[in-house]
Coordinates of C-alpha atoms in Angstrom, one line a residue:
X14 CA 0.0 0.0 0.0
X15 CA 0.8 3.2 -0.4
X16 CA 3.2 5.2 2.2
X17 CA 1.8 8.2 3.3
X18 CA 2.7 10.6 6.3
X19 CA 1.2 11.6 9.6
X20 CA 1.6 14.4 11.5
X21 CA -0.1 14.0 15.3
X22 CA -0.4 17.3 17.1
X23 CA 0.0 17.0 21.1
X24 CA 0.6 18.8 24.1
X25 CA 3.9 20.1 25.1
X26 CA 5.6 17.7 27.0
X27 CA 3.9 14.4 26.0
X28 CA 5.8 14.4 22.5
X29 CA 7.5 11.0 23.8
X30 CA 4.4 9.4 24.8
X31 CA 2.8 10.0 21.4
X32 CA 5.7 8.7 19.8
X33 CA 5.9 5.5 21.8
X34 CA 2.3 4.5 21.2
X35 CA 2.9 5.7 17.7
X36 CA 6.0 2.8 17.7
X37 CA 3.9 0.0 19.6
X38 CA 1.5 0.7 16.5
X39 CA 3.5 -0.2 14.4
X40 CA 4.0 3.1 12.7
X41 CA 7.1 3.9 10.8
X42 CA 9.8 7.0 10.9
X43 CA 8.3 8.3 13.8
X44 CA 9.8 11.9 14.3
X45 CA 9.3 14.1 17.1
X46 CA 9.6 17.7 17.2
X47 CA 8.3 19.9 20.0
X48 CA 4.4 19.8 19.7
X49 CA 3.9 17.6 17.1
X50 CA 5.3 14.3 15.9
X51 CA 5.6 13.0 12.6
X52 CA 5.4 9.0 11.4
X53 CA 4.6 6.9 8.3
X54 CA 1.5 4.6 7.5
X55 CA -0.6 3.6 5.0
X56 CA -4.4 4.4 4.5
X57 CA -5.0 1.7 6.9
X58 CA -3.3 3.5 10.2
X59 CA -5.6 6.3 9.5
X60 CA -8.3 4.5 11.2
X61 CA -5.6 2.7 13.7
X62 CA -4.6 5.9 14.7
X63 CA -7.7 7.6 15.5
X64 CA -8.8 4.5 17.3
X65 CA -6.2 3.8 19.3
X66 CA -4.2 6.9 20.4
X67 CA -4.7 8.3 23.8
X68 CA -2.1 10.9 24.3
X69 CA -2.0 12.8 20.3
X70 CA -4.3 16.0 20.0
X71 CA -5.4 14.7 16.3
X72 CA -4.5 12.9 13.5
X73 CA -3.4 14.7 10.2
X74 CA -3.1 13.5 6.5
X75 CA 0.1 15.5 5.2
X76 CA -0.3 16.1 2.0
X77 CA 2.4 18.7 1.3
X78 CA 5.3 19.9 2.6
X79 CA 7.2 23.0 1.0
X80 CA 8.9 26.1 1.6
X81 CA 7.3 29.6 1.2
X82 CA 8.7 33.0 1.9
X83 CA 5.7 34.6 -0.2
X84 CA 2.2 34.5 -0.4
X85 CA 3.0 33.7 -4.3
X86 CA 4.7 30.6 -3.3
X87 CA 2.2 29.7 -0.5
X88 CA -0.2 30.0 -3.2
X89 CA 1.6 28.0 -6.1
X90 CA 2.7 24.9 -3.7
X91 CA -0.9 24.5 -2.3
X92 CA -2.4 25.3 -5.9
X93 CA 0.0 21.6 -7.1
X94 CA -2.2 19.5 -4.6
X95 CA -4.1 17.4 -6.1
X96 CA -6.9 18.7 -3.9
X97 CA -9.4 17.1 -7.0
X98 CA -8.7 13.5 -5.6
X99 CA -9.2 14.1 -1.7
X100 CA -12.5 16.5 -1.7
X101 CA -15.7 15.8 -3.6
X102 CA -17.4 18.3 -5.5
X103 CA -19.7 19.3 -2.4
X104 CA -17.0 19.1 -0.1
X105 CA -16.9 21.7 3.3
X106 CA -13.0 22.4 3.0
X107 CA -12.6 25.2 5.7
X108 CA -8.7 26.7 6.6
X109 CA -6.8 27.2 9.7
X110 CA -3.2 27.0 10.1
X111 CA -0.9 28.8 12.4
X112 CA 2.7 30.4 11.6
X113 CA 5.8 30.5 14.1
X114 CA 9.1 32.3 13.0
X115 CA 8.1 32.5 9.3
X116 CA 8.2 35.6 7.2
X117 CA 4.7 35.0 6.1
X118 CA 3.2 35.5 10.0
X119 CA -0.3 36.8 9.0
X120 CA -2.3 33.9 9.7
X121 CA -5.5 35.5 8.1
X122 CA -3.8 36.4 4.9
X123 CA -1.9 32.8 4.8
X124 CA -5.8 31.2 5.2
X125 CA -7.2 33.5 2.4
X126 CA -4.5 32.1 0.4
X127 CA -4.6 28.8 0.9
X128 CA -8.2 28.8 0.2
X129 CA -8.1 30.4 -3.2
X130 CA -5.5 28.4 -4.2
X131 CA -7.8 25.0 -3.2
X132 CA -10.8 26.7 -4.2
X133 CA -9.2 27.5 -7.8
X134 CA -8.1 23.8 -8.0
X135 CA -11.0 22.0 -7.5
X136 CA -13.3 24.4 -9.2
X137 CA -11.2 24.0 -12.5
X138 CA -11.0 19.7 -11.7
X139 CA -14.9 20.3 -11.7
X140 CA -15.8 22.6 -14.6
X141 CA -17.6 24.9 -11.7
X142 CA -17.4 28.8 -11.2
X143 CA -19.1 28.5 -7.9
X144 CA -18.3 25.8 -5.3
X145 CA -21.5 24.8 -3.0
X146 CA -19.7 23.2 0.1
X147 CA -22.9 21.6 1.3
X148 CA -21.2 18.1 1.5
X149 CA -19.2 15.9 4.0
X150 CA -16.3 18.3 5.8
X151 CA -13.0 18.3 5.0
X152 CA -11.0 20.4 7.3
X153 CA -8.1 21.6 6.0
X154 CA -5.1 22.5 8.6
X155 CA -1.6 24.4 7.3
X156 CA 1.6 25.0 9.9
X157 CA 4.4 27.2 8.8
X158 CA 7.3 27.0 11.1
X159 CA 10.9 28.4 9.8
X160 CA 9.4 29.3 6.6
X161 CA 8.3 25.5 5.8
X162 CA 4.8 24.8 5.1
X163 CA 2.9 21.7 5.7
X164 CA -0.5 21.2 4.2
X165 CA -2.9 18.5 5.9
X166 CA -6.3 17.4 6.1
X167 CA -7.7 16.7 9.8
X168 CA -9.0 13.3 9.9
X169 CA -10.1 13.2 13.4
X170 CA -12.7 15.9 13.3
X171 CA -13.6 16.7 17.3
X172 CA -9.8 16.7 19.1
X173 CA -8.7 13.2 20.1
X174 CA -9.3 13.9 23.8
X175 CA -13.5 13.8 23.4
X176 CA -13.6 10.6 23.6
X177 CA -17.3 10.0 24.0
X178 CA -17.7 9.2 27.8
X179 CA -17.9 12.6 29.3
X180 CA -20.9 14.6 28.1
X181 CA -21.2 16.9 31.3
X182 CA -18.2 17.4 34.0
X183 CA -17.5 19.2 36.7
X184 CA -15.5 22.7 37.1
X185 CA -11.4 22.9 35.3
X186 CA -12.0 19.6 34.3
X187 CA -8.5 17.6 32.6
X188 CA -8.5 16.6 28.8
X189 CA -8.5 13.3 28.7
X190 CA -5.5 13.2 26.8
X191 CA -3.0 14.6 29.7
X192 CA -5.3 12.3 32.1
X193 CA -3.6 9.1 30.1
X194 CA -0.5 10.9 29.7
X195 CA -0.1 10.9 33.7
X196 CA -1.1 8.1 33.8
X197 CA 1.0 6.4 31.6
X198 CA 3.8 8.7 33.5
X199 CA 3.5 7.1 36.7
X200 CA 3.8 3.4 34.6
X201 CA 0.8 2.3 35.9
X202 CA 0.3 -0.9 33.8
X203 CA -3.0 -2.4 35.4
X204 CA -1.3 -4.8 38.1
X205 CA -1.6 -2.4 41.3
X206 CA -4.2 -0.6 42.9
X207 CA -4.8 2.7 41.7
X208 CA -6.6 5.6 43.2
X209 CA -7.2 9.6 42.3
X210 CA -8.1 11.4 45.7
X211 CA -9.8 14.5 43.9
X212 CA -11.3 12.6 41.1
X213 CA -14.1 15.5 40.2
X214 CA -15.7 14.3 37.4
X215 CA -13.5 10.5 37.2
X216 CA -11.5 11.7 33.9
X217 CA -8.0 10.3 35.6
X218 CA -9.5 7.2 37.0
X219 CA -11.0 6.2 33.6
X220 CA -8.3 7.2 31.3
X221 CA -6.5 4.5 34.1
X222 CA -9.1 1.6 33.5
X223 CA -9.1 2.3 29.8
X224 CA -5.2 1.5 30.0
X225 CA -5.4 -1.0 32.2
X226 CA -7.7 -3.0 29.9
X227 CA -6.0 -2.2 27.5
X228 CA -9.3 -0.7 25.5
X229 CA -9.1 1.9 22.6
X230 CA -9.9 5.4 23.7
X231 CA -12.0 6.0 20.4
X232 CA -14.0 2.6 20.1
X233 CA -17.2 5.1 21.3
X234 CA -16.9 7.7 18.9
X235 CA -16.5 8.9 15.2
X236 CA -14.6 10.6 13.4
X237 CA -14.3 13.1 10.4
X238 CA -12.2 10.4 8.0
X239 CA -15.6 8.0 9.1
X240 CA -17.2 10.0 6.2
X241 CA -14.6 10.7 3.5
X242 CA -15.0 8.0 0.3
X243 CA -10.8 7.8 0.4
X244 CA -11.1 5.8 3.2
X245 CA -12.8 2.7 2.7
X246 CA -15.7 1.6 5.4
X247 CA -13.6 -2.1 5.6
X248 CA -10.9 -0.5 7.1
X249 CA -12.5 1.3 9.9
X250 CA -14.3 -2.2 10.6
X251 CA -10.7 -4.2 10.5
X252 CA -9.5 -1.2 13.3
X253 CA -12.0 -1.7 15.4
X254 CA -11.7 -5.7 15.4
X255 CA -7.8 -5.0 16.1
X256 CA -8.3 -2.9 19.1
X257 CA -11.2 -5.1 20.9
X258 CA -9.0 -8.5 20.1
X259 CA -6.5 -6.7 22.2
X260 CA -8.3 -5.9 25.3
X261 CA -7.8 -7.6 28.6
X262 CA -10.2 -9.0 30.9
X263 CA -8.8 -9.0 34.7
X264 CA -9.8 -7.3 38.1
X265 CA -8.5 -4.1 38.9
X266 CA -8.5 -1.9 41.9
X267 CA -9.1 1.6 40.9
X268 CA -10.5 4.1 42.9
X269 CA -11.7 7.4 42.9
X270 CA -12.6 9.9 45.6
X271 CA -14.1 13.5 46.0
X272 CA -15.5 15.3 48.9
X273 CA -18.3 16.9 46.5
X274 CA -21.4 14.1 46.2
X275 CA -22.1 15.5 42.7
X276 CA -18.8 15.1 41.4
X277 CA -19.2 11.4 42.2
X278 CA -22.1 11.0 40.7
X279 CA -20.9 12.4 37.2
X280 CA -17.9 10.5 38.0
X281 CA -20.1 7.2 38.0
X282 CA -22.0 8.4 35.0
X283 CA -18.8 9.2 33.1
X284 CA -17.4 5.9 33.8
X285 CA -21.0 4.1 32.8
X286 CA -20.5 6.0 29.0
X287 CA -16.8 4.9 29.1
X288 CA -17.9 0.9 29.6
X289 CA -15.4 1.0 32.4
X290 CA -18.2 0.9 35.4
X291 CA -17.0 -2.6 36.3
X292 CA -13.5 -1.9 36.8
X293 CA -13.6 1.8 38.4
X294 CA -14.8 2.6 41.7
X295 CA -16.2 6.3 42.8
X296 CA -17.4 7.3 46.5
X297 CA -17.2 11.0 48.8
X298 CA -14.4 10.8 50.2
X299 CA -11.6 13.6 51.7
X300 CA -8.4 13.5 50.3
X301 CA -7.2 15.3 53.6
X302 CA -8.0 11.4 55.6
X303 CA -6.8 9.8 52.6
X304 CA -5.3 6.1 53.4
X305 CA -4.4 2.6 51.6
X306 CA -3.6 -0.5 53.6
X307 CA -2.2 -1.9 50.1
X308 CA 2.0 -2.4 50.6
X309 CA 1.9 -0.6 47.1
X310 CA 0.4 1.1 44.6
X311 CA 0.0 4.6 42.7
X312 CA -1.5 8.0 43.4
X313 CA -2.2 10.2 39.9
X314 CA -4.2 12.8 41.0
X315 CA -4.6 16.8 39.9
X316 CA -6.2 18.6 42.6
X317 CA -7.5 21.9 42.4
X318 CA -4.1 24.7 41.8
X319 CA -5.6 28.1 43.6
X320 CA -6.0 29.7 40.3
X321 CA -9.9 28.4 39.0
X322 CA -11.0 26.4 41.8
X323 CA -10.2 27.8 45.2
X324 CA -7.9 30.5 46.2
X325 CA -4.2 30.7 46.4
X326 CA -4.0 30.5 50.6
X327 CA -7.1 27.6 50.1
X328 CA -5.4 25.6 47.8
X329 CA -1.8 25.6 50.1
X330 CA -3.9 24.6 52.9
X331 CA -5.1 21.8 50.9
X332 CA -1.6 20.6 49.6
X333 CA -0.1 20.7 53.2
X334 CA -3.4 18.7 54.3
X335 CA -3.1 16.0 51.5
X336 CA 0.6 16.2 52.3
X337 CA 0.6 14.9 55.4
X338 CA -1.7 12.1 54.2
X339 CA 0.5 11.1 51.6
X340 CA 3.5 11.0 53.9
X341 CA 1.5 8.5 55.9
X342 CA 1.2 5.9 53.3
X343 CA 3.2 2.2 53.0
X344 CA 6.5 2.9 51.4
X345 CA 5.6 1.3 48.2
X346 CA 3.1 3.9 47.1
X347 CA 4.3 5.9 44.3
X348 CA 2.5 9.4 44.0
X349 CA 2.1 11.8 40.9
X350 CA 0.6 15.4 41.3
X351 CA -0.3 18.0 38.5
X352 CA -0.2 21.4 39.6
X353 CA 0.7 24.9 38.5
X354 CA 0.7 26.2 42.0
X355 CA 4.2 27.8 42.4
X356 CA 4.9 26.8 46.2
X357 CA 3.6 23.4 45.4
X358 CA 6.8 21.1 47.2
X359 CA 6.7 24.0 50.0
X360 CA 3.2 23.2 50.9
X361 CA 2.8 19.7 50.2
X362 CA 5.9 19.5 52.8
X363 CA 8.3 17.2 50.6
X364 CA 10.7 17.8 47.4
X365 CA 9.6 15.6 44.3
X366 CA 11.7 12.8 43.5
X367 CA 11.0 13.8 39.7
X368 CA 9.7 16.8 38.2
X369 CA 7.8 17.1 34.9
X370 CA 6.9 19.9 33.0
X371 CA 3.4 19.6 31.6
X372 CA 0.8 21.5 30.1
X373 CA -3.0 21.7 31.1
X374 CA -4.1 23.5 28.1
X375 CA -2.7 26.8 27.7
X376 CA -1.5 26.8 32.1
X377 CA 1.5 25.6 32.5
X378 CA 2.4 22.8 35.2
X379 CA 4.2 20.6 36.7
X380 CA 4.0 16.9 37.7
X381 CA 5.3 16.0 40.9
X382 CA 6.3 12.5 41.3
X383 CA 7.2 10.7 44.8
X384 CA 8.2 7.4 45.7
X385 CA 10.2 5.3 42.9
X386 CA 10.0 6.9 39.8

């Protein structure tokens, strides 16, 4: 089959995670530069992709990849795509793009360009003055970084991280996607008992039983590609036989506590729509009295950071309180804590073993990991 190229989009930070499930995947080339990382595939890993990744943003078709210092050139190297052979007659093909230390830095203009030049393409490939876009959407996405321009469709449609399960939350809830990144980070494989102490609305504890079961984040949703005819039905249908033949079935101890009663309730709800309720437990609890009797296990948690939630002096009470809790479990616990809160290790009463910078969209944090790391 043909070789094409990917380009998956992901936080900052969780580059080597999305290039590690990209190489369990089998994916080829895998490249990774800072918020994005590259791979080959065939049309077949589009659907393997979407299905399976829990830490990538999106997944994007490259279809181009030149270098323009002028909105001529821009225009000419998007204008020799055959655009004709991706997008039907009837096609939505909206633009958006971004630009970083390029000369053309006007993202407006560089999206006015990029759709004439498509627009001029396919309405000469169709004999058509006027194009109705009243069809099936193709999004098209453009990043120009250093002056090099790389055209893609967006085959995902909603970002990666929706995966279906959580239609309402609670307040600053965590994408999914940097839920499974800390989880993976504390390399929590399934075997020990697992529990988030401010759980809110049970994104952390899920994203855990989904990796624990070894179950594709996207087996409960669609996707834009779902609708395109260049990707044949068959292979969306041989994805999603490949991901369910590799799911586990074993008994896990995964737990989930918060001191608001509605919080659990969504919590239980979420993990109902996530086909998880079996494996994931949710009840009020205070993270302040948290305790395990376990010998081991892991703590991934991401309690609330003074900013959104509760105020600065609230939240440091709350560190030093759950502190204190921590301190008091077995020596085999390991513990990992997302926060942007600058005095974090001051108020939780202990240096991290192992610090990781992180972001939770556009805030920037840190996870703090205890224990053995």
């Amino acid at each position: 089959m043909e070789q094409l190229q990917y380009m998956i989009p992901c936080l900052l930070g969780l580059e080597r995670l999305v290039a590690d499930e990209l190489l369990r995947l089998g994916m080829k080339d895998v490249r990774a530069e800072n918020g994005r990382v590259f791979c080959q595939g065939t049309m077949a890993d589009l659907p393997r992709l979407n299905i399976n990744l829990r830490c990538g943003a999106r997944v994007l078709l490259v279809l181009s990849v030149f270098k323009a210092t002028s909105f001529e050139e821009l225009f000419q190297g998007t204008l020799a795509v055959h655009w004709e052979e991706l997008i039907p007659k009837e096609g939505e093909c909206p633009v958006k793009g971004w630009s970083i230390n390029s000369q053309l830095h006007s993202v407006p203009a560089c999206q006015s360009i990029v759709k004439k030049a498509v627009s001029q393409r396919l309405s000469a490939a169709y004999g058509v003055e006027w194009l109705p876009e009243t069809g099936e959407r193709y999004q098209i996405q453009f990043s120009i970084m250093k002056d090099q321009v790389h055209l893609c469709l967006d085959t995902s449609g909603q970002g990666l991280y929706k995966r279906g399960y959580r239609a309402v939350g609670v307040e600053a809830p965590l994408r999914e996607t940097l839920a499974a990144a800390m989880v993976l980070l504390s390399k929590y494989r399934g075997l020990d008992p697992f529990c988030d102490p401010f759980c809110g609305s049970g994104t952390i504890c899920i994203e855990a039983a989904l990796i624990a079961k070894n179950r594709a984040p996207g087996l409960n949703r669609s996707f834009a590609a779902q609708k395109w005819k260049l990707v044949e039905s068959g292979l969306w249908m041989d994805a999603v036989d490949e991901a369910l033949d590799k799911e586990y079935d074993r008994v896990y101890d995964i737990w989930g506590g918060d001191i608001d009663p509605n919080a659990v309730r969504i919590a239980q709800e979420n993990a109902v729509k996530a086909e998880v309720e079996d494996t994931v437990r949710f009840e009020v609890a205070d993270a302040g009295r948290f305790y395990a009797h376990e010998p081991y296990g892991r703590v991934v948690t991401n309690p609330p950071y003074g900013e959104r939630l509760l105020e600065h002096d609230e939240a440091t009470k709350l560190y030093h309180t759950f502190g204190a809790a921590v301190r008091r479990l077995p020596e085999g616990w390991r513990v990992s804590i997302l926060s942007s809160h600058t005095e974090f290790e001051q108020a939780f009463g202990q240096r991290a073993k192992k610090k990781r910078k992180l972001y939770n969209g556009m805030l920037k944090c840190d996870l703090f990991q205890y224990g053995k790391v």
